Amino acid sequence: MLLPKQMTRVLVVGSRDALKDTIEVLYQLESAHLIDFSSEEEGFGLGAPLPSSSDASQKLLKLRSLEKDLALEAVEVKGQVEVAKIEEEIATTIIELEAEITGATESKNVIQARISELEAERVLLQNIQGIPLDLELYHGYDSLRVFTGKVRDNPSEALVAAAPQHEVFLAEGGTFVAVFVAKDMAEEAHKVLLQYGFTEVPIPSGKGSPKGQMDRTDEELATLRGSLEEAVKKLEELRAKHATFVKAADEHLSIIVEKAETPLRVGTTDHTFAMDAWVPTQDLPQVEKAITDGLGGKVHLEPLRTMPRREAHGHGHEGAREEEVPSKLENGRTAKKFEFLTYLLSPPKYQEIDPTITMMITLPIFFGLMVGDIGYGIPFIILGALGLRKCTSNEWRIIATLLFFGGTWATIFGVFLYGEALGLHFAAQPHDMSWASLLGVDLPHELSLGGFEIPLGIYSKLHNVQEILYISIWIGIVHLFIGYCIGFYNKSIRYGIKHAIVERLSWLMILVGGALLLLFMVDIMIRGMAAEMTDWRLLAAIVLLIVGTVVAYKGEGMGAILELPGLMGNIISYTRLAAIGMSKAGLALAFNTIAFEVIFAHDYLVPGSNNGDIVMLIVALVIFAVGHLVVFVLAVLSAGLHSLRLHYVEFFMKFYEGGGVEFKPLKVIRKYTIEKTGTGE
Amino acid sequence: MAEPGLIAIGAGIAVGLAGLGSGLAEKDIGAAAIGAIAENEKLFGKGLILTVIPETIVIFGMVIAILLWLNM
């Protein structure tokens, strides 16, 4: 079925001391989507977290801080740990780890602090390197003020006038100055200095020449850096040793906390609990059996009602909460990857067809049509296959899937429809370059296989524009036709057949009428046939258009009339299939021409041909490679995005509403931990 | 038959102006969409759709340009 799975709303009630076991059973079944309890009902209150939660939360808090110290986010952890082992070792391990890691981190921090302190001092010392004074001479005067700092210019002359009793030392380069001045003249001297852009820089305390002090600093820095390295290494060792366990313990504790906090979503009284949930109708017997058998009669499951897809048209607010039936999509392994694209827009409603499958089929075809070149198609396939093998994140996997299938179609269209590789046709062309002329071999236009003539290239993207445009318009019509058909089905199961006819069949008629009119017009305007007013296509088109418009007007009012040009715009929008193929072919042609006609002329017969010049050949090949890489990257962006857009905008608008709720059952995903089978089943 | 050069200029104007029009329309929507996505990442799909809606304008221009070019 293309619709989301049918759901039944159930009420699970039981004695409060059985709540923990009920939660455990539901987590194992993985098919109950809990409805958050709203505290409006009388006599019920929110449940309290299970007692296991606080202990686990505390441990988790400690563990997370340890993880931060170990910088585990950046590490890829492999391997799994058994739950039993974690349970057994966690308490002692956390204490041990805390001692070790805290020690190592602390010593690392202390060393780092000292290093930055010394580095700052070193910079200060660097300033007074050029002044021949010992460090102790800068401090400890009663009648002298010492100014040390940076200046823009040499202030000596100005100082002579302002404060006669002074001594100036200028470091090499003239931007650092040390001024010794009598205390009573200090203020004037400071003013003068300020005019020279003086900013004070303190002199570190110490003894001996700045040079000697600097050497000592350097020495200490060297030893500190050594011990820092050691500390980092020790942390790395700790990380390597404990990463798996810490990650696994984190996961295990998170699961415990999540389970323990489930009662917060459940309504309870002093002695009972009531849990509201959605269960797929198909899984209901199994859930019922697990609850009645597994919990010793303390808990009862009552199916309330199986949600129909049907609903009243334009209904109001009553039962708005009940409205939100979660949609559990049913897709195979390949289609599942495309679900990401559906969710990117919005999850489907419970009452409508999940469009993932349609997208899985047509999206790569559109992509392939736009690229249509074996020279890009095969790299796409390889990239996609590599991506599927290596990538783990959802976003990259969907891109890889799209590249793989899109590349496959691009190769198929590239061989049979366009007969192209890297913008060049296989077989010899009357005016253009082709692989045949470039390599000097004879390539066939057709492939003879068991008596069948299989064409290798029917159309050229740049020479048969009219035909390709015409084909893309028909692709648009067919695509929209499918869209309206799905829309018709959606409306009929949701609001009944009458609404479906008024709102969707009317548009189907308009679309078919328009298509017939197009056929007729093409005959007259392009093939130049005489216009006959009794042509059946014209008559049928007029009838369909008029009836469709009238029915649509009855159903939707003026809006329907306004939407008519919109439908035409939608169809014309599909000409981008041709346009993007064309633009890519044009770019490729430009690069090919530059490489093999302008730089490296390959034809012996052309005057001025530099055939055989190896340097020119290399330059031409480099330009060829870079140019096609550009086209290749652009192909992903433009072809990928535009085929997505054709689906999201033109296609989905005809039937898709979205805005549903994702089915999220109670379940745990274990990545780093293994639970021994046989527990609780 | 009209002058091929003039036809080419006409085709260029058709695509160029239509492209400018699309760009002008899309820039505001795109900016608003990015703002919305910054607040709520789930709006990406809707933002993308709204942003690319005016793109059909440039396709119209391009179809006209191709029709002109075919008559050259």
CSV table of C-alpha atoms in Angstrom, one decimal, chain A residues 90-398:
chain,number,residue,atom,x,y,z
A,90,ILE,CA,30.0,1.4,35.6
A,91,ALA,CA,30.2,2.6,39.2
A,92,THR,CA,33.8,1.7,39.8
A,93,THR,CA,34.9,2.7,36.4
A,94,ILE,CA,33.4,6.2,36.7
A,95,ILE,CA,35.3,6.7,40.0
A,96,GLU,CA,38.5,5.4,38.6
A,97,LEU,CA,38.2,7.4,35.4
A,98,GLU,CA,37.3,10.5,37.2
A,99,ALA,CA,40.5,10.4,39.3
A,100,GLU,CA,42.7,9.6,36.4
A,101,ILE,CA,41.2,12.0,33.9
A,102,THR,CA,40.7,14.8,36.3
A,103,GLY,CA,44.4,14.5,37.4
A,104,ALA,CA,45.6,14.4,33.8
A,105,THR,CA,43.4,17.3,32.7
A,106,GLU,CA,44.3,19.4,35.7
A,107,SER,CA,48.1,19.0,35.2
A,108,LYS,CA,47.6,19.7,31.5
A,109,ASN,CA,45.7,22.9,32.4
A,110,VAL,CA,48.3,24.0,34.9
A,111,ILE,CA,51.1,23.5,32.4
A,112,GLN,CA,49.2,25.3,29.7
A,113,ALA,CA,48.5,28.3,32.0
A,114,ARG,CA,52.2,28.5,33.0
A,115,ILE,CA,53.2,28.3,29.3
A,116,SER,CA,51.0,31.2,28.3
A,117,GLU,CA,52.3,33.2,31.3
A,118,LEU,CA,55.9,32.6,30.2
A,119,GLU,CA,55.1,33.4,26.6
A,120,ALA,CA,53.7,36.7,27.6
A,121,GLU,CA,56.8,37.5,29.7
A,122,ARG,CA,59.0,36.5,26.8
A,123,VAL,CA,57.3,39.1,24.6
A,124,LEU,CA,57.9,41.8,27.2
A,125,LEU,CA,61.5,40.8,27.5
A,126,GLN,CA,61.9,40.9,23.7
A,127,ASN,CA,61.0,44.6,23.9
A,128,ILE,CA,63.9,45.6,26.1
A,129,GLN,CA,66.5,43.3,24.5
A,130,GLY,CA,68.1,46.3,22.8
A,131,ILE,CA,68.5,48.4,25.9
A,132,PRO,CA,71.8,47.8,27.8
A,133,LEU,CA,70.4,47.8,31.3
A,134,ASP,CA,69.9,44.9,33.7
A,135,LEU,CA,66.4,44.1,34.8
A,136,GLU,CA,66.8,45.1,38.4
A,137,LEU,CA,67.7,48.7,37.3
A,138,TYR,CA,64.1,49.3,36.2
A,139,HIS,CA,62.6,49.0,39.7
A,140,GLY,CA,63.0,50.3,43.2
A,141,TYR,CA,63.8,54.1,43.0
A,142,ASP,CA,62.7,56.7,45.4
A,143,SER,CA,63.3,59.9,43.5
A,144,LEU,CA,63.0,58.6,39.9
A,145,ARG,CA,60.0,57.7,37.8
A,146,VAL,CA,60.6,55.1,35.1
A,147,PHE,CA,58.5,55.1,31.9
A,148,THR,CA,58.7,52.1,29.7
A,149,GLY,CA,56.6,51.5,26.6
A,150,LYS,CA,56.0,51.9,22.9
A,151,VAL,CA,56.3,55.1,21.0
A,152,ARG,CA,55.8,56.2,17.4
A,153,ASP,CA,58.9,58.4,17.3
A,154,ASN,CA,62.1,59.3,19.1
A,155,PRO,CA,61.0,61.7,21.9
A,156,SER,CA,64.5,62.6,23.1
A,157,GLU,CA,64.6,66.2,21.8
A,158,ALA,CA,61.2,67.2,23.1
A,159,LEU,CA,62.0,65.7,26.5
A,160,VAL,CA,65.1,67.9,26.9
A,161,ALA,CA,62.9,71.0,26.8
A,162,ALA,CA,60.2,69.7,29.1
A,163,ALA,CA,62.2,67.8,31.7
A,164,PRO,CA,65.9,68.6,31.8
A,165,GLN,CA,66.7,65.9,34.3
A,166,HIS,CA,66.2,62.7,32.5
A,167,GLU,CA,67.8,59.8,30.7
A,168,VAL,CA,66.4,58.1,27.6
A,169,PHE,CA,67.1,54.7,26.3
A,170,LEU,CA,65.8,53.7,22.9
A,171,ALA,CA,65.7,50.1,21.8
A,172,GLU,CA,66.9,49.2,18.3
A,173,GLY,CA,64.3,50.2,15.7
A,174,GLY,CA,63.3,53.1,17.9
A,175,THR,CA,59.8,52.1,18.8
A,176,PHE,CA,60.5,51.1,22.4
A,177,VAL,CA,61.6,53.5,25.0
A,178,ALA,CA,62.8,53.6,28.6
A,179,VAL,CA,62.8,57.0,30.2
A,180,PHE,CA,64.2,57.7,33.7
A,181,VAL,CA,63.1,61.0,35.0
A,182,ALA,CA,63.1,62.9,38.3
A,183,LYS,CA,59.8,62.5,40.2
A,184,ASP,CA,58.9,66.2,40.1
A,185,MET,CA,59.2,66.4,36.4
A,186,ALA,CA,57.4,63.1,35.8
A,187,GLU,CA,54.1,64.7,34.8
A,188,GLU,CA,55.6,67.0,32.1
A,189,ALA,CA,57.7,64.1,30.7
A,190,HIS,CA,54.6,61.9,30.6
A,191,LYS,CA,52.7,64.6,28.6
A,192,VAL,CA,55.5,64.8,26.1
A,193,LEU,CA,55.6,61.1,25.8
A,194,LEU,CA,51.9,60.9,25.2
A,195,GLN,CA,52.3,63.3,22.2
A,196,TYR,CA,54.6,60.6,20.7
A,197,GLY,CA,52.0,58.0,21.0
A,198,PHE,CA,53.3,56.4,24.2
A,199,THR,CA,51.6,53.3,25.5
A,200,GLU,CA,53.0,51.9,28.7
A,201,VAL,CA,54.4,48.3,28.7
A,202,PRO,CA,55.5,46.9,32.1
A,203,ILE,CA,58.9,45.4,32.6
A,204,PRO,CA,59.0,42.0,34.2
A,205,SER,CA,60.8,41.6,37.5
A,206,GLY,CA,64.0,39.7,37.6
A,207,LYS,CA,67.7,40.0,37.8
A,208,GLY,CA,70.5,40.2,35.3
A,209,SER,CA,70.4,41.1,31.7
A,210,PRO,CA,67.2,40.7,29.7
A,211,LYS,CA,69.0,38.3,27.4
A,212,GLY,CA,69.9,36.0,30.3
A,213,GLN,CA,66.4,36.2,31.7
A,214,MET,CA,65.1,35.3,28.2
A,215,ASP,CA,67.3,32.3,27.9
A,216,ARG,CA,66.1,31.1,31.3
A,217,THR,CA,62.5,31.6,30.1
A,218,ASP,CA,63.2,29.7,26.9
A,219,GLU,CA,64.7,26.8,28.9
A,220,GLU,CA,61.7,26.6,31.2
A,221,LEU,CA,59.3,26.8,28.2
A,222,ALA,CA,61.1,23.9,26.5
A,223,THR,CA,60.7,21.6,29.6
A,224,LEU,CA,57.1,22.7,30.0
A,225,ARG,CA,56.3,21.9,26.4
A,226,GLY,CA,57.8,18.5,26.9
A,227,SER,CA,55.6,17.8,29.9
A,228,LEU,CA,52.6,19.2,28.1
A,229,GLU,CA,53.2,16.8,25.3
A,230,GLU,CA,53.4,14.0,27.9
A,231,ALA,CA,50.2,15.1,29.5
A,232,VAL,CA,48.4,15.2,26.1
A,233,LYS,CA,49.8,11.8,25.3
A,234,LYS,CA,48.6,10.5,28.6
A,235,LEU,CA,45.1,11.9,27.9
A,236,GLU,CA,45.2,10.3,24.5
A,237,GLU,CA,46.1,7.0,26.0
A,238,LEU,CA,43.2,7.3,28.4
A,239,ARG,CA,40.9,8.2,25.6
A,240,ALA,CA,42.0,5.2,23.5
A,241,LYS,CA,41.6,2.9,26.4
A,242,HIS,CA,38.2,4.1,27.6
A,243,ALA,CA,36.5,5.6,24.6
A,244,THR,CA,34.4,2.6,23.8
A,245,PHE,CA,33.3,1.9,27.3
A,246,VAL,CA,32.5,5.5,28.0
A,247,LYS,CA,30.4,5.9,24.8
A,248,ALA,CA,28.6,2.6,25.5
A,249,ALA,CA,27.9,3.6,29.1
A,250,ASP,CA,26.6,6.9,27.9
A,251,GLU,CA,24.2,5.2,25.5
A,252,HIS,CA,23.1,2.7,28.1
A,253,LEU,CA,22.4,5.4,30.7
A,254,SER,CA,20.6,7.6,28.2
A,255,ILE,CA,18.3,4.6,27.4
A,256,ILE,CA,17.6,4.1,31.1
A,257,VAL,CA,16.9,7.7,31.6
A,258,GLU,CA,14.6,7.9,28.6
A,259,LYS,CA,12.6,4.9,29.8
A,260,ALA,CA,12.5,6.1,33.3
A,261,GLU,CA,11.1,9.4,32.2
A,262,THR,CA,8.3,7.9,30.1
A,263,PRO,CA,5.8,8.1,33.0
A,264,LEU,CA,6.0,11.9,32.5
A,265,ARG,CA,3.9,11.3,29.3
A,266,VAL,CA,1.4,9.1,31.0
A,267,GLY,CA,-1.6,10.0,33.2
A,268,THR,CA,-1.7,8.5,36.6
A,269,THR,CA,-3.9,8.4,39.7
A,270,ASP,CA,-2.7,7.1,43.1
A,271,HIS,CA,-3.0,3.5,42.2
A,272,THR,CA,-3.5,3.3,38.4
A,273,PHE,CA,-2.1,4.6,35.2
A,274,ALA,CA,-3.7,5.3,31.8
A,275,MET,CA,-1.6,5.4,28.6
A,276,ASP,CA,-2.9,6.8,25.3
A,277,ALA,CA,-1.1,5.5,22.2
A,278,TRP,CA,-1.3,4.8,18.5
A,279,VAL,CA,-0.5,1.3,17.4
A,280,PRO,CA,-0.4,0.1,13.7
A,281,THR,CA,-3.6,-1.9,13.3
A,282,GLN,CA,-1.6,-4.8,11.9
A,283,ASP,CA,0.5,-5.1,15.0
A,284,LEU,CA,-2.4,-4.8,17.4
A,285,PRO,CA,-2.9,-8.6,18.1
A,286,GLN,CA,0.7,-8.9,18.9
A,287,VAL,CA,0.7,-5.9,21.2
A,288,GLU,CA,-2.4,-7.1,22.9
A,289,LYS,CA,-1.0,-10.5,23.5
A,290,ALA,CA,2.3,-9.2,24.9
A,291,ILE,CA,0.5,-7.0,27.3
A,292,THR,CA,-2.1,-9.4,28.6
A,293,ASP,CA,0.3,-12.4,28.8
A,294,GLY,CA,3.5,-10.7,29.7
A,295,LEU,CA,2.2,-8.6,32.6
A,296,GLY,CA,0.2,-11.1,34.5
A,297,GLY,CA,-3.2,-9.6,34.1
A,298,LYS,CA,-2.3,-6.4,35.9
A,299,VAL,CA,-2.6,-4.3,32.7
A,300,HIS,CA,-5.4,-4.1,30.2
A,301,LEU,CA,-5.3,-2.9,26.6
A,302,GLU,CA,-8.5,-1.5,25.1
A,303,PRO,CA,-8.5,-0.7,21.4
A,304,LEU,CA,-10.5,2.6,21.1
A,305,ARG,CA,-11.0,3.0,17.4
A,306,THR,CA,-9.3,2.4,14.1
A,307,MET,CA,-8.8,5.6,12.4
A,308,PRO,CA,-10.6,5.8,9.0
A,309,ARG,CA,-9.0,7.9,6.3
A,310,ARG,CA,-12.4,9.6,5.6
A,311,GLU,CA,-13.2,12.9,7.2
A,312,ALA,CA,-15.8,15.6,6.9
A,313,HIS,CA,-14.9,18.3,4.4
A,314,GLY,CA,-13.7,21.5,5.9
A,315,HIS,CA,-14.4,20.2,9.4
A,316,GLY,CA,-13.9,22.4,12.5
A,317,HIS,CA,-11.9,22.1,15.6
A,318,GLU,CA,-13.6,19.3,17.4
A,319,GLY,CA,-11.3,16.4,18.0
A,320,ALA,CA,-8.3,18.4,16.6
A,321,ARG,CA,-6.1,16.5,18.9
A,322,GLU,CA,-7.3,13.2,17.7
A,323,GLU,CA,-6.7,14.4,14.2
A,324,GLU,CA,-3.0,14.0,14.5
A,325,VAL,CA,-2.7,10.4,13.5
A,326,PRO,CA,0.9,9.6,13.1
A,327,SER,CA,1.9,8.4,9.6
A,328,LYS,CA,4.1,5.3,9.4
A,329,LEU,CA,5.5,5.1,5.9
A,330,GLU,CA,6.0,1.7,4.3
A,331,ASN,CA,8.8,1.7,1.9
A,332,GLY,CA,11.2,-0.9,0.7
A,333,ARG,CA,15.0,-0.7,1.2
A,334,THR,CA,15.7,1.6,-1.8
A,335,ALA,CA,12.6,3.8,-1.5
A,336,LYS,CA,13.4,4.2,2.2
A,337,LYS,CA,16.4,6.3,1.2
A,338,PHE,CA,14.1,8.7,-0.7
A,339,GLU,CA,11.9,9.2,2.4
A,340,PHE,CA,14.4,11.8,3.4
A,341,LEU,CA,13.3,14.0,0.5
A,342,THR,CA,9.7,13.6,1.5
A,343,TYR,CA,10.4,14.6,5.1
A,344,LEU,CA,12.5,17.5,3.8
A,345,LEU,CA,9.3,19.0,2.5
A,346,SER,CA,6.9,17.7,5.2
A,347,PRO,CA,5.8,14.3,6.4
A,348,PRO,CA,2.7,13.1,4.7
A,349,LYS,CA,-0.7,13.1,6.4
A,350,TYR,CA,-2.3,9.9,7.6
A,351,GLN,CA,-5.0,10.4,4.9
A,352,GLU,CA,-2.8,10.7,1.8
A,353,ILE,CA,-0.6,8.7,-0.4
A,354,ASP,CA,3.1,8.8,0.5
A,355,PRO,CA,4.8,10.3,-2.5
A,356,THR,CA,8.2,8.7,-1.9
A,357,ILE,CA,7.7,6.0,-4.5
A,358,THR,CA,6.7,8.4,-7.3
A,359,MET,CA,9.7,10.5,-6.4
A,360,MET,CA,12.0,7.5,-6.5
A,361,ILE,CA,10.9,6.7,-10.0
A,362,THR,CA,10.8,10.0,-11.7
A,363,LEU,CA,13.4,12.1,-9.9
A,364,PRO,CA,16.4,10.1,-11.3
A,365,ILE,CA,14.8,10.0,-14.8
A,366,PHE,CA,14.5,13.7,-14.9
A,367,PHE,CA,18.1,14.0,-13.6
A,368,GLY,CA,19.2,11.6,-16.3
A,369,LEU,CA,17.4,13.5,-19.0
A,370,MET,CA,19.0,16.7,-18.1
A,371,VAL,CA,22.5,15.3,-17.9
A,372,GLY,CA,22.1,12.8,-20.7
A,373,ASP,CA,25.7,12.1,-21.3
A,374,ILE,CA,27.6,8.9,-20.7
A,375,GLY,CA,30.8,10.8,-20.0
A,376,TYR,CA,29.2,12.3,-16.9
A,377,GLY,CA,26.8,9.4,-16.2
A,378,ILE,CA,29.5,6.9,-15.4
A,379,PRO,CA,31.4,9.1,-13.0
A,380,PHE,CA,28.0,9.8,-11.3
A,381,ILE,CA,27.4,6.1,-10.9
A,382,ILE,CA,30.9,5.5,-9.5
A,383,LEU,CA,30.6,8.5,-7.1
A,384,GLY,CA,27.1,7.3,-6.0
A,385,ALA,CA,28.3,3.8,-5.4
A,386,LEU,CA,31.3,5.0,-3.4
A,387,GLY,CA,29.1,7.3,-1.4
A,388,LEU,CA,26.7,4.5,-0.6
A,389,ARG,CA,29.5,2.4,0.6
A,390,LYS,CA,31.4,5.0,2.7
A,391,CYS,CA,28.9,7.5,3.9
A,392,THR,CA,26.8,7.0,7.0
A,393,SER,CA,25.0,10.3,7.4
A,394,ASN,CA,21.5,10.5,6.0
A,395,GLU,CA,22.0,13.6,4.0
A,396,TRP,CA,25.0,12.2,2.1
A,397,ARG,CA,23.4,8.9,1.6
A,398,ILE,CA,20.4,10.4,-0.2
